[in-house]
CSV table of C-alpha atoms in Angstrom, one decimal:
chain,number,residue,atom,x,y,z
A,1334,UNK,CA,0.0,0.0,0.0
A,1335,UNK,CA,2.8,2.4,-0.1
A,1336,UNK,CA,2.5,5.3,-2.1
A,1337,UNK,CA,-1.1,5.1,-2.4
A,1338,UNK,CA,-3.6,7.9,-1.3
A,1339,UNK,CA,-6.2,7.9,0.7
A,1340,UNK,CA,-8.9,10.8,0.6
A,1341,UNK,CA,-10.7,11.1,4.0
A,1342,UNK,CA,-13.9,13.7,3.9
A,1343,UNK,CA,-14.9,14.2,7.1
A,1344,UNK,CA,-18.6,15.4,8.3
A,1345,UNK,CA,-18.6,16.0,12.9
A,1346,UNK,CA,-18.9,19.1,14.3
A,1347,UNK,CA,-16.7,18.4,17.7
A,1348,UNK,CA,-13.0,16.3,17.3
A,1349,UNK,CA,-13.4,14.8,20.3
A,1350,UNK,CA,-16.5,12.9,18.8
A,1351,UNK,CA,-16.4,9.1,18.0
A,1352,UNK,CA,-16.4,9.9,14.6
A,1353,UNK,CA,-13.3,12.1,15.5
A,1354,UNK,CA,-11.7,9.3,16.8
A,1355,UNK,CA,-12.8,7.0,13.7
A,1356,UNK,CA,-10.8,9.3,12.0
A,1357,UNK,CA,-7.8,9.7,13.5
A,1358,UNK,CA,-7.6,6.3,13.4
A,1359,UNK,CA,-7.8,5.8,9.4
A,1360,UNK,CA,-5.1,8.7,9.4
A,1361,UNK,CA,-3.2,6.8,11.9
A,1362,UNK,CA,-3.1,3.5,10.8
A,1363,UNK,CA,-3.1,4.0,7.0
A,1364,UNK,CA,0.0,6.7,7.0
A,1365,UNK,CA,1.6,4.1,9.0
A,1366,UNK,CA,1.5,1.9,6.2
A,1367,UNK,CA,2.9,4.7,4.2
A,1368,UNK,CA,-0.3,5.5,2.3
A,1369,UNK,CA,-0.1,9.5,2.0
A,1370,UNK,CA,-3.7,10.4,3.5
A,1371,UNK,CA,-5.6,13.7,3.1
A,1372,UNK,CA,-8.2,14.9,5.2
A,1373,UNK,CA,-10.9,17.2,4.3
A,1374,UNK,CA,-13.0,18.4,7.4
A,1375,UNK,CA,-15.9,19.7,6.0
A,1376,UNK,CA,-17.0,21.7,9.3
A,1377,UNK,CA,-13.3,22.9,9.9
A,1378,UNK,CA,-13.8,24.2,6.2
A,1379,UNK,CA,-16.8,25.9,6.6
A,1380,UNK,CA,-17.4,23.6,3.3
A,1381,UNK,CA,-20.5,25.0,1.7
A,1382,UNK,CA,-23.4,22.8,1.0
A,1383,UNK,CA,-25.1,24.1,-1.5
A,1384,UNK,CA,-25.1,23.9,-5.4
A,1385,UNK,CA,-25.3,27.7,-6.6
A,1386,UNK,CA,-24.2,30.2,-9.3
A,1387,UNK,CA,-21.4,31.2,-7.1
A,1388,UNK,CA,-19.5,27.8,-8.4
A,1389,UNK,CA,-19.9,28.9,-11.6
A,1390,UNK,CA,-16.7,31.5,-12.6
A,1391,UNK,CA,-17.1,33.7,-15.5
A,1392,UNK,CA,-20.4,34.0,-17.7
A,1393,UNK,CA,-23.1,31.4,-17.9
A,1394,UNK,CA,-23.5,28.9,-20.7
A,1395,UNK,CA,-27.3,30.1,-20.3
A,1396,UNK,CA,-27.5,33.1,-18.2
A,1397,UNK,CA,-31.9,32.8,-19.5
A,1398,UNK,CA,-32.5,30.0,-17.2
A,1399,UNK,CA,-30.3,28.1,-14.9
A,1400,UNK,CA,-29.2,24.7,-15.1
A,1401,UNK,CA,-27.0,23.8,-12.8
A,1402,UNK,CA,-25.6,19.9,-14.0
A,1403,UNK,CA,-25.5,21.7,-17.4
A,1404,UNK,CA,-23.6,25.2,-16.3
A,1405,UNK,CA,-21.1,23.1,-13.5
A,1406,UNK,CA,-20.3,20.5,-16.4
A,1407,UNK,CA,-19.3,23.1,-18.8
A,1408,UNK,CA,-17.5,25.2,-16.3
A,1409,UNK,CA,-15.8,22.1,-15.2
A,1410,UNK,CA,-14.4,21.5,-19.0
A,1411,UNK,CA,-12.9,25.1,-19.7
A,1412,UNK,CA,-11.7,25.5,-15.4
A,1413,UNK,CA,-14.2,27.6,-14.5
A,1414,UNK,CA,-15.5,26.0,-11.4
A,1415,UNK,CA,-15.2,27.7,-8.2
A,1416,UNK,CA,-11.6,27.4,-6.5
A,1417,UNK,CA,-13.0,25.0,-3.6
A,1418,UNK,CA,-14.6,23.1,-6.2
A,1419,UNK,CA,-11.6,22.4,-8.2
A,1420,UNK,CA,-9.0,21.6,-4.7
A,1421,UNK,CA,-11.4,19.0,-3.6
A,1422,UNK,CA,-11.7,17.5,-7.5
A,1423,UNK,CA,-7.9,17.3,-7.3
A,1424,UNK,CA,-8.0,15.3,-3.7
A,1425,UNK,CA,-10.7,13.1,-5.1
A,1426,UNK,CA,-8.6,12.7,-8.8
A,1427,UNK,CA,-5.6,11.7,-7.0
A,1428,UNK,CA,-7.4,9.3,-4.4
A,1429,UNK,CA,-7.1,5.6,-4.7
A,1430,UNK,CA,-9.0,5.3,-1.8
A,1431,UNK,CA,-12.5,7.3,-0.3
A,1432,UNK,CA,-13.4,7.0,3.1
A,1433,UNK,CA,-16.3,8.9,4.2
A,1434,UNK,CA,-16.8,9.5,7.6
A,1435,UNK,CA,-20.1,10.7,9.5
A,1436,UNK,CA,-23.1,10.6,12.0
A,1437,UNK,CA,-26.1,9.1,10.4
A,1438,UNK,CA,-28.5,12.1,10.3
A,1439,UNK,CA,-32.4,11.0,9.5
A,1440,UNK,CA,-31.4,7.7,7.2
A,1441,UNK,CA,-28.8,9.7,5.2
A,1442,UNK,CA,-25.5,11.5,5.3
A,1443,UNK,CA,-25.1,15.3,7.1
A,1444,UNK,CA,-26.4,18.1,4.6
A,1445,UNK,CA,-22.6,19.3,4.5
A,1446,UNK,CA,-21.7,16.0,3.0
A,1447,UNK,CA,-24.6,15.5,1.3
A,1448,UNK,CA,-23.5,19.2,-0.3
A,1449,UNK,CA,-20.0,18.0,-1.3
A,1450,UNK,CA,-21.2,15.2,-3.1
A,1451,UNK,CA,-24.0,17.7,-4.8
A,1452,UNK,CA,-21.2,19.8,-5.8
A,1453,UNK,CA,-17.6,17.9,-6.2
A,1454,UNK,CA,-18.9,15.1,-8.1
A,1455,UNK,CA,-19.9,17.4,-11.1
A,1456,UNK,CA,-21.0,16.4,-14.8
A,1457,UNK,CA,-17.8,16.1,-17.3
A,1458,UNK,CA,-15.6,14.9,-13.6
A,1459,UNK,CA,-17.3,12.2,-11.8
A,1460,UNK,CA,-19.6,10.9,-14.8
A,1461,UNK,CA,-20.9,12.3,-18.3
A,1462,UNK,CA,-24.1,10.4,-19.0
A,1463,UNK,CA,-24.0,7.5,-20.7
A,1464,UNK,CA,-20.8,6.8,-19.0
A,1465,UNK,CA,-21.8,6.1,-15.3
A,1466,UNK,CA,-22.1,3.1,-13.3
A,1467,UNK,CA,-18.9,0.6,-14.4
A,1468,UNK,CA,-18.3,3.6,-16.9
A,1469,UNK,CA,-18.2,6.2,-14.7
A,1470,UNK,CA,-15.3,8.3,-15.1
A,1471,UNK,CA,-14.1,7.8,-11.4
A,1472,UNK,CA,-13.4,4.0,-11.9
A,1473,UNK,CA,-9.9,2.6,-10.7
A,1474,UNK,CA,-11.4,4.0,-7.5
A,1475,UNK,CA,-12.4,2.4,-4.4
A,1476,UNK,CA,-14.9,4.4,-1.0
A,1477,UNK,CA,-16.0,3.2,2.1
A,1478,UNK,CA,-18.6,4.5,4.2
A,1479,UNK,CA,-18.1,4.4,8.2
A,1480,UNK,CA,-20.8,6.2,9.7
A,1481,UNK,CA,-22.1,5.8,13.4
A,1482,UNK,CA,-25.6,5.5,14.0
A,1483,UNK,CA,-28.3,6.1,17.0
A,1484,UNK,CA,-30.3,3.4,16.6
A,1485,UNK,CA,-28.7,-0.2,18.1
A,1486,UNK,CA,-27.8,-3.0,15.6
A,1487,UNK,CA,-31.2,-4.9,16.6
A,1488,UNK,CA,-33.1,-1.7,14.9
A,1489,UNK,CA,-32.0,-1.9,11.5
A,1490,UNK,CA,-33.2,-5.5,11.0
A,1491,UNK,CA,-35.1,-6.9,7.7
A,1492,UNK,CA,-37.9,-7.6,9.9
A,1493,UNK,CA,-37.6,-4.2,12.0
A,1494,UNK,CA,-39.4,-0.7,11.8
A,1495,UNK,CA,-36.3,0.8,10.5
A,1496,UNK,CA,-35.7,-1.9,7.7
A,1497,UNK,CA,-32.4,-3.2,6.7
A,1498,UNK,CA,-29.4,-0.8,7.2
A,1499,UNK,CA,-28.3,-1.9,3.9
A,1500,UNK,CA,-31.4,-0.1,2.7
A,1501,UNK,CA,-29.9,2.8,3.9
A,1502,UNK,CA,-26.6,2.4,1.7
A,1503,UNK,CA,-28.4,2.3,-1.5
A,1504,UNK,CA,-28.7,5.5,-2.3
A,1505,UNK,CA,-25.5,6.8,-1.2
A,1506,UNK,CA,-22.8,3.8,-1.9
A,1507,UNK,CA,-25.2,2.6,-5.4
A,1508,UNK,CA,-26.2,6.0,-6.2
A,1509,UNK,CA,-23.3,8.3,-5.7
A,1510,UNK,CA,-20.4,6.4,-5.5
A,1511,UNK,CA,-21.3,3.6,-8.2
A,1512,UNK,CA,-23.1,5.9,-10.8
A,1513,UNK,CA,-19.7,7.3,-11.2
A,1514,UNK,CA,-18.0,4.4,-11.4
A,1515,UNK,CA,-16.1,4.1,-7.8
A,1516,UNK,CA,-15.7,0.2,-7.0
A,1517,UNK,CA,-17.3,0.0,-2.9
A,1518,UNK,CA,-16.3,-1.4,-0.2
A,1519,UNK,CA,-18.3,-2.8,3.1
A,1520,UNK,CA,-18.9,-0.3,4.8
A,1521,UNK,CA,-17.9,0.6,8.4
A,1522,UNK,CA,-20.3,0.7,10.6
A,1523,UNK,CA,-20.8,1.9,14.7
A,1524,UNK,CA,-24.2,1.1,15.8
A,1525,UNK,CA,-25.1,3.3,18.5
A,1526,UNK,CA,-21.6,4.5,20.1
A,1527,UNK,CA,-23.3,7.1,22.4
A,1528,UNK,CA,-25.4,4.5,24.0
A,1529,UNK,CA,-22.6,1.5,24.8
A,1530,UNK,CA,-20.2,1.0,27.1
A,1531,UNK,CA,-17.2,2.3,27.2
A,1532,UNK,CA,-15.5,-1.4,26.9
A,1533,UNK,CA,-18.0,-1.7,24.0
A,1534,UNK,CA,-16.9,1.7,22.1
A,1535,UNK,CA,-12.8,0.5,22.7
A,1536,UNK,CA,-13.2,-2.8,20.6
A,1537,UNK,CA,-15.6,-1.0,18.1
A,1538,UNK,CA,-12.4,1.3,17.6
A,1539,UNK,CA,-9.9,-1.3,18.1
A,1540,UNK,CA,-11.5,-3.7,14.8
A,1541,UNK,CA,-11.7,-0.4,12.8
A,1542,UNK,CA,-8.0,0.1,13.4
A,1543,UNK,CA,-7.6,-3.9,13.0
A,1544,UNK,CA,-9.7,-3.4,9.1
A,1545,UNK,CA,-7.4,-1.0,8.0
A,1546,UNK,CA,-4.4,-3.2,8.3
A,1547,UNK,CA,-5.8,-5.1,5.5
A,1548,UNK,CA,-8.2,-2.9,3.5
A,1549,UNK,CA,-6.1,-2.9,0.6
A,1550,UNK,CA,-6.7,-6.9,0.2
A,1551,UNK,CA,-10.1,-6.3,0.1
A,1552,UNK,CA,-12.7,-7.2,-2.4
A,1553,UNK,CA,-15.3,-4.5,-3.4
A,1554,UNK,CA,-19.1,-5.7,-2.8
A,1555,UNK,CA,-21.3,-7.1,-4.9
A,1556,UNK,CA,-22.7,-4.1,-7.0
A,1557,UNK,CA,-25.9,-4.8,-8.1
A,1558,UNK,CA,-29.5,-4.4,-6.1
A,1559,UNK,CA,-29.2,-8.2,-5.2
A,1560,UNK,CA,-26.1,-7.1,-2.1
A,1561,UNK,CA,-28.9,-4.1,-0.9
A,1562,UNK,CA,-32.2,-6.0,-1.0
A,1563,UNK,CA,-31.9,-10.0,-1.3
């Protein structure tokens, strides 16, 4: 794994969180493998969330009526894409590896990821349609999700109210990640940190740091419906 780069965005609001600590973990153990890791703390940043005109430099392709997949695609082609738009394009470009770290908020990621994605993964950089899914114009990479979540294990059950946590991953690891062609791996996942033991939280950080000694042996999952819903 030496040599390789690791992109880490990063979605908590406090450091001293158990996402923090998730964290600082993955820069931990993967630099000690000599894997050259970059973090981008999207709080820290004051990253903003949403998709605009302001990412658009220079005059619109259409300045009638406002597209923005078709302005941020062509802006992306002639370098016209806002300057935090084009540093975080370069992390993710020269990423072999995406870990996205994060509190479940309401089945989903944080708005502030949510936001990045809206906004990094533009038209003409992460996919230009047909080429998405295995075409995608991010393949060669790999992401993994490790998110923490409120509800216990027991919750997220087939049979349960909540339904399947794999349910949960469809839309972000199939619909983001995989439309633009990024190969995914399990993801990481914390049930309910904030209600366990402190013992309980330990080994929960301890077989994070234990994954990461072998992530780049890993196979990617099974990407079609079948791994989400069978």
């Amino acid at each position: 794994p030496s040599g390789r780069k690791v992109l880490i965005v990063y979605a908590h609001q406090e450091p001293k969180s158990f996402n923090g600590s998730l964290k600082n973990i993955a820069v931990e153990e993967l630099s000690k493998q000599g894997c050259s890791v970059t973090v981008s703390d999207l709080y820290a940043m004051h990253f903003e969330p949403r998709a605009t005109r302001n990412d658009i430099v220079g005059s619109l392709h259409n300045s009638e009526l406002f597209n923005y997949e078709v302005e941020a695609g062509k802006a992306y082609r002639r370098g016209g894409l806002s300057s935090d738009l084009i540093e975080e394009q370069k992390k993710v470009q020269e990423a072999d590896l995406l870990i996205f770290q994060f509190p479940l908020y309401w089945f989903s990621m944080p708005a502030i990821m949510k936001g990045w994605m809206d906004r990094v993964l533009a038209e003409g950089f992460a996919y230009d349609f047909p080429n998405c899914y295995d075409s995608g114009l991010l393949k060669n990479k790999l992401a993994l999700f490790s998110f923490t979540t409120g509800g216990s294990k027991e919750m997220y059950g087939k049979e349960t109210t909540s339904g399947d946590i794999r349910y949960v991953l469809w839309p972000m690891q199939h619909g983001i990640m995989h439309f633009c062609g990024v190969k995914v791996l399990a993801p990481n996942i914390c049930f309910s940190p904030g209600r366990v033991s402190e013992e309980n939280r330990k080994q929960m950080l301890n077989a994070w740091a234990q994954r990461l000694k072998t992530i780049w042996k890993e196979e990617p999952i099974n990407c079609s419906a079948e791994w989400y819903f069978k």
